[in-house]
Short mmCIF file of C-alpha atoms and ligand atoms in Angstrom, two decimals:
data_model
loop_
_atom_site.label_atom_id
_atom_site.label_comp_id
_atom_site.label_asym_id
_atom_site.label_seq_id
_atom_site.Cartn_x
_atom_site.Cartn_y
_atom_site.Cartn_z
CA MET A 1 39.41 -85.03 29.03
CA ILE A 2 42.15 -86.81 27.10
CA ILE A 3 41.56 -87.07 23.37
CA VAL A 4 43.75 -88.76 20.75
CA LEU A 5 43.45 -87.79 17.08
CA LEU A 6 44.56 -90.69 14.90
CA GLY A 7 45.00 -90.64 11.14
CA PRO A 8 47.55 -90.71 8.32
CA PRO A 9 49.58 -87.67 7.23
CA GLY A 10 47.22 -85.03 5.86
CA ALA A 11 44.11 -86.55 7.46
CA GLY A 12 43.42 -83.20 9.11
CA LYS A 13 44.61 -83.88 12.66
CA GLY A 14 46.27 -80.49 13.06
CA THR A 15 43.39 -78.62 11.38
CA GLN A 16 40.77 -80.18 13.67
CA ALA A 17 42.99 -79.98 16.76
CA GLN A 18 43.13 -76.19 16.44
CA ARG A 19 39.32 -76.08 16.37
CA ILE A 20 38.81 -78.45 19.30
CA MET A 21 41.34 -76.40 21.22
CA ASP A 22 39.26 -73.27 20.67
CA THR A 23 35.88 -74.82 21.50
CA LYS A 24 36.84 -77.21 24.32
CA GLY A 25 39.67 -75.18 25.81
CA LEU A 26 42.06 -78.13 25.66
CA VAL A 27 45.72 -77.75 24.82
CA GLN A 28 46.98 -79.42 21.60
CA LEU A 29 50.04 -81.63 22.01
CA SER A 30 51.50 -82.31 18.58
CA THR A 31 54.71 -84.34 18.69
CA GLY A 32 55.34 -83.30 15.07
CA ASP A 33 55.21 -79.60 16.03
CA MET A 34 57.41 -80.22 19.07
CA LEU A 35 59.99 -82.10 17.01
CA ARG A 36 60.00 -79.38 14.36
CA ALA A 37 60.56 -76.78 17.10
CA ALA A 38 63.46 -78.87 18.47
CA LYS A 39 64.91 -79.19 14.96
CA LYS A 40 64.69 -75.43 14.44
CA ALA A 41 66.29 -74.73 17.82
CA GLY A 42 69.10 -77.17 16.99
CA THR A 43 68.75 -79.16 20.25
CA GLU A 44 70.15 -82.70 20.62
CA VAL A 45 66.65 -84.13 20.21
CA GLY A 46 66.14 -81.98 17.12
CA LYS A 47 69.37 -83.19 15.56
CA LYS A 48 68.47 -86.84 16.22
CA ALA A 49 64.92 -86.38 14.91
CA LYS A 50 65.88 -84.60 11.70
CA GLU A 51 67.07 -87.60 9.67
CA PHE A 52 64.01 -89.69 10.56
CA MET A 53 61.57 -86.89 9.79
CA ASP A 54 63.18 -85.97 6.48
CA ALA A 55 63.04 -89.64 5.44
CA GLY A 56 59.36 -89.98 6.41
CA LYS A 57 60.24 -92.50 9.14
CA LEU A 58 59.21 -92.43 12.79
CA VAL A 59 61.49 -90.87 15.37
CA THR A 60 62.37 -93.41 18.09
CA ASP A 61 59.76 -94.28 20.70
CA GLU A 62 62.21 -93.29 23.42
CA ILE A 63 62.50 -89.70 22.15
CA VAL A 64 58.79 -89.04 21.67
CA ILE A 65 57.71 -90.77 24.88
CA GLY A 66 60.26 -88.62 26.75
CA ILE A 67 58.87 -85.46 25.16
CA ILE A 68 55.27 -86.34 26.05
CA ALA A 69 56.14 -87.47 29.58
CA ASP A 70 57.66 -84.04 30.29
CA ARG A 71 55.01 -82.04 28.46
CA ILE A 72 51.98 -83.50 30.29
CA GLU A 73 53.46 -82.40 33.60
CA GLU A 74 52.99 -78.74 32.64
CA ASP A 75 50.19 -76.66 34.18
CA ASP A 76 48.22 -76.18 30.96
CA CYS A 77 47.65 -79.98 30.78
CA LYS A 78 45.81 -80.13 34.12
CA GLN A 79 42.36 -79.86 32.47
CA GLY A 80 43.22 -82.56 29.95
CA PHE A 81 44.77 -82.41 26.50
CA LEU A 82 44.42 -83.29 22.88
CA LEU A 83 47.09 -85.52 21.37
CA ASP A 84 47.83 -84.94 17.68
CA GLY A 85 50.31 -87.42 16.18
CA PHE A 86 50.99 -89.34 19.39
CA PRO A 87 50.85 -92.27 20.03
CA ARG A 88 52.00 -93.66 16.69
CA THR A 89 53.15 -97.16 17.68
CA VAL A 90 51.72 -99.73 20.06
CA ALA A 91 54.76 -99.22 22.32
CA GLN A 92 53.93 -95.50 22.52
CA ALA A 93 50.28 -96.26 23.30
CA GLU A 94 51.30 -98.60 26.10
CA ALA A 95 53.73 -96.01 27.49
CA LEU A 96 50.96 -93.39 27.38
CA ASP A 97 48.59 -95.66 29.29
CA GLU A 98 51.26 -96.14 31.93
CA LEU A 99 51.99 -92.39 32.23
CA LEU A 100 48.28 -91.66 32.59
CA LYS A 101 47.68 -94.52 35.02
CA ASN A 102 50.23 -92.96 37.36
CA LYS A 103 48.03 -89.86 37.42
CA GLY A 104 44.77 -91.80 37.81
CA LEU A 105 43.83 -90.91 34.23
CA HIS A 106 43.14 -92.75 30.97
CA VAL A 107 42.51 -91.97 27.30
CA ASP A 108 38.82 -90.97 27.04
CA VAL A 109 38.42 -91.18 23.29
CA VAL A 110 40.46 -91.92 20.17
CA ILE A 111 39.08 -90.27 17.06
CA GLU A 112 40.12 -91.99 13.85
CA MET A 113 40.05 -89.65 10.84
CA LYS A 114 39.40 -91.98 7.93
CA VAL A 115 40.61 -90.76 4.52
CA ASN A 116 41.60 -92.11 1.10
CA ASP A 117 45.34 -92.27 0.61
CA GLU A 118 45.03 -90.80 -2.92
CA SER A 119 43.75 -87.43 -1.66
CA LEU A 120 46.52 -86.96 0.85
CA VAL A 121 49.38 -86.03 -1.44
CA ASP A 122 47.41 -83.03 -2.80
CA ARG A 123 46.34 -81.95 0.63
CA ILE A 124 49.87 -82.02 1.93
CA ALA A 125 51.52 -80.46 -1.11
CA GLY A 126 49.18 -77.43 -0.81
CA ARG A 127 49.64 -76.92 2.89
CA TYR A 128 51.33 -74.00 4.64
CA THR A 129 51.18 -72.38 8.07
CA CYS A 130 51.56 -68.93 9.57
CA ALA A 131 55.16 -68.45 10.69
CA GLU A 132 54.03 -66.44 13.74
CA CYS A 133 50.97 -68.25 15.17
CA ASN A 134 51.08 -71.62 13.35
CA GLN A 135 47.54 -71.27 11.94
CA GLY A 136 47.20 -73.79 9.08
CA TYR A 137 46.18 -72.94 5.49
CA HIS A 138 45.94 -74.65 2.11
CA ASP A 139 46.53 -73.26 -1.42
CA THR A 140 43.05 -74.26 -2.59
CA ASN A 141 41.04 -75.68 0.36
CA LEU A 142 41.66 -73.11 3.05
CA LYS A 143 43.02 -69.73 1.99
CA PRO A 144 43.33 -66.73 4.30
CA GLN A 145 40.48 -64.23 3.83
CA GLN A 146 42.91 -61.60 2.59
CA ALA A 147 45.63 -63.03 0.32
CA ASP A 148 48.97 -63.56 2.09
CA VAL A 149 47.75 -62.20 5.44
CA CYS A 150 47.11 -64.53 8.39
CA ASP A 151 43.46 -64.41 9.56
CA SER A 152 44.46 -65.01 13.17
CA CYS A 153 47.39 -62.68 13.73
CA GLY A 154 47.87 -60.51 10.63
CA SER A 155 51.35 -61.83 9.90
CA THR A 156 52.51 -61.99 6.29
CA ASN A 157 55.15 -64.69 6.90
CA PHE A 158 54.29 -68.30 6.12
CA ASN A 159 56.16 -71.63 6.26
CA ARG A 160 56.09 -74.85 4.29
CA ARG A 161 57.38 -78.08 5.87
CA SER A 162 60.53 -79.71 4.48
CA ASP A 163 58.88 -83.17 4.64
CA ASP A 164 55.89 -82.07 2.55
CA ASN A 165 57.16 -83.31 -0.80
CA ARG A 166 55.70 -86.16 -2.83
CA GLU A 167 58.36 -88.83 -2.11
CA THR A 168 58.40 -88.20 1.64
CA VAL A 169 54.60 -88.18 1.83
CA ILE A 170 54.46 -91.60 0.16
CA GLU A 171 56.99 -92.87 2.69
CA ARG A 172 55.04 -91.29 5.59
CA LEU A 173 51.88 -93.04 4.39
CA ALA A 174 53.65 -96.41 4.25
CA THR A 175 54.98 -95.80 7.76
CA TYR A 176 51.45 -95.03 8.95
CA HIS A 177 50.04 -98.27 7.57
CA ALA A 178 52.89 -100.41 8.92
CA GLN A 179 53.38 -98.90 12.37
CA THR A 180 50.40 -96.72 13.35
CA ALA A 181 47.37 -98.51 11.89
CA PRO A 182 47.80 -101.36 14.45
CA LEU A 183 46.61 -98.82 17.03
CA LEU A 184 43.10 -99.06 15.58
CA PRO A 185 42.42 -102.60 16.90
CA PHE A 186 44.39 -101.71 20.06
CA TYR A 187 41.97 -98.90 20.93
CA GLU A 188 38.92 -100.68 19.53
CA GLN A 189 39.48 -103.42 22.10
CA LYS A 190 39.52 -100.82 24.84
CA GLY A 191 36.17 -99.50 23.59
CA VAL A 192 37.40 -95.92 23.08
CA LEU A 193 37.73 -95.82 19.27
CA ARG A 194 35.36 -93.59 17.26
CA THR A 195 35.66 -93.04 13.51
CA VAL A 196 34.81 -89.89 11.54
CA ASP A 197 34.78 -89.38 7.78
CA GLY A 198 37.87 -87.29 7.15
CA MET A 199 36.99 -86.92 3.45
CA ALA A 200 34.10 -84.58 4.27
CA ASP A 201 34.53 -80.77 4.22
CA ILE A 202 36.66 -79.36 6.99
CA ASP A 203 33.58 -77.84 8.72
CA ASP A 204 31.68 -81.14 8.40
CA VAL A 205 34.52 -83.04 10.03
CA THR A 206 34.42 -80.56 12.92
CA VAL A 207 30.67 -81.22 13.32
CA GLN A 208 31.28 -85.00 13.37
CA ILE A 209 34.02 -84.63 15.98
CA ASN A 210 31.86 -82.36 18.15
CA ASP A 211 29.09 -84.97 17.97
CA VAL A 212 31.50 -87.64 19.20
CA LEU A 213 32.74 -85.41 22.03
CA ASN A 214 29.23 -84.35 23.07
CA GLN A 215 28.21 -88.00 23.44
CA LEU A 216 30.95 -88.74 25.98
P1 LIG B 1 53.37 -84.85 12.05
O1 LIG B 1 53.71 -83.43 12.12
O2 LIG B 1 52.48 -85.42 13.05
O3 LIG B 1 52.85 -85.17 10.59
P2 LIG B 1 51.80 -86.24 10.01
O4 LIG B 1 51.24 -87.25 10.92
O5 LIG B 1 52.48 -86.73 8.80
O6 LIG B 1 50.54 -85.43 9.78
P3 LIG B 1 50.42 -84.03 9.13
O7 LIG B 1 50.76 -82.98 10.11
O8 LIG B 1 51.14 -84.03 7.82
O9 LIG B 1 48.87 -84.03 8.77
P4 LIG B 1 47.60 -83.61 9.63
O10 LIG B 1 46.78 -84.82 9.85
O11 LIG B 1 47.95 -82.77 10.81
O12 LIG B 1 46.84 -82.75 8.54
P5 LIG B 1 46.53 -81.18 8.46
O13 LIG B 1 45.49 -80.80 9.44
O14 LIG B 1 47.78 -80.39 8.46
O15 LIG B 1 54.74 -85.71 12.07
C1 LIG B 1 55.83 -85.34 11.25
C2 LIG B 1 56.99 -86.29 11.48
O16 LIG B 1 57.43 -86.19 12.85
C3 LIG B 1 56.68 -87.80 11.30
O17 LIG B 1 56.81 -88.19 9.94
C4 LIG B 1 57.73 -88.43 12.21
O18 LIG B 1 58.99 -88.47 11.59
C5 LIG B 1 57.80 -87.45 13.38
N1 LIG B 1 56.86 -87.81 14.48
C6 LIG B 1 55.81 -87.06 14.93
N2 LIG B 1 55.17 -87.67 15.93
C7 LIG B 1 55.83 -88.86 16.14
C8 LIG B 1 55.64 -89.95 17.02
N3 LIG B 1 54.62 -89.96 17.91
N4 LIG B 1 56.49 -91.01 16.93
C9 LIG B 1 57.53 -91.01 16.07
N5 LIG B 1 57.75 -90.01 15.19
C10 LIG B 1 56.91 -88.94 15.22
O19 LIG B 1 45.86 -81.13 7.02
C11 LIG B 1 46.63 -81.30 5.84
C12 LIG B 1 46.17 -80.31 4.76
O20 LIG B 1 44.89 -80.71 4.29
C13 LIG B 1 46.01 -78.88 5.27
O21 LIG B 1 46.47 -78.00 4.29
C14 LIG B 1 44.52 -78.73 5.48
O22 LIG B 1 44.08 -77.41 5.24
C15 LIG B 1 43.93 -79.70 4.48
N6 LIG B 1 42.72 -80.34 5.00
C16 LIG B 1 42.51 -80.76 6.28
N7 LIG B 1 41.29 -81.32 6.40
C17 LIG B 1 40.73 -81.29 5.18
C18 LIG B 1 39.47 -81.70 4.65
N8 LIG B 1 38.54 -82.29 5.45
N9 LIG B 1 39.22 -81.50 3.34
C19 LIG B 1 40.15 -80.90 2.55
N10 LIG B 1 41.35 -80.46 2.98
C20 LIG B 1 41.64 -80.66 4.27
MG1 LIG B 2 49.78 -82.15 11.70
ZN1 LIG B 3 49.19 -66.08 12.24
#
């Protein structure tokens, strides 16, 4: 199954992707995570991506399409995958269709996570992840059971993203509305768009997504 999670920054794509991964056994492909890994490793792609990411702008279609084209060839994608943060432009969506068509595949469902822009700055400003296993947390909404210890792996090292500041979040939101929101009518026309209420509790959103997936 090929699932796309679509929503603005802080909508909960990464949070829900981790859960779907666990229950459906699908691998999560987050272009944001891949670009951050490239940035950290200091690769050419990472260097090119850095200035766009830090400004809250989109990295070029060419770079992200290249990353996804390579990644979906790997063995762990054979059973399907869950796209988190890709596609983000109509050109990326068309390129994805083409890549999948060559494999006799297509996007099965696009889940739109609908949220109010006003709540997103707080969500993002409070966010952090485990430095070892990437499990996501939030200062008030989703704390580890034992303070400063990762529930999943026991690590005590955590990271905060460099683009998670107020100004960049506002820019990322504007980018979403200008360049990514046009994907909603694009996928609606194809009959694969489903919408969930991303303002509900994290567990509620998971229930809504599971309902959508169980109806397929
Ligand atoms: P990316 O890493 O994809 O960032 P994003 O889209 O801005 O989304 P986020 O990761 O910030 O939010 P999320 O929806 O995953 O929310 P989360 O689950 O963490 O992209 C970063 C950058 O990379 C882009 O700006 C761009 O430059 C570049 N890039 C990436 N892909 C690209 C592409 N395809 N093309 C071009 N450029 C690309 O949740 C947020 C917080 O809220 C968490 O703390 C969580 O605990 C909390 N939370 C989640 N759900 C709820 C809930 N229901 N109620 C309360 N709190 C909640
Ligand atoms: Mg994310
Ligand atoms: Zn961990």
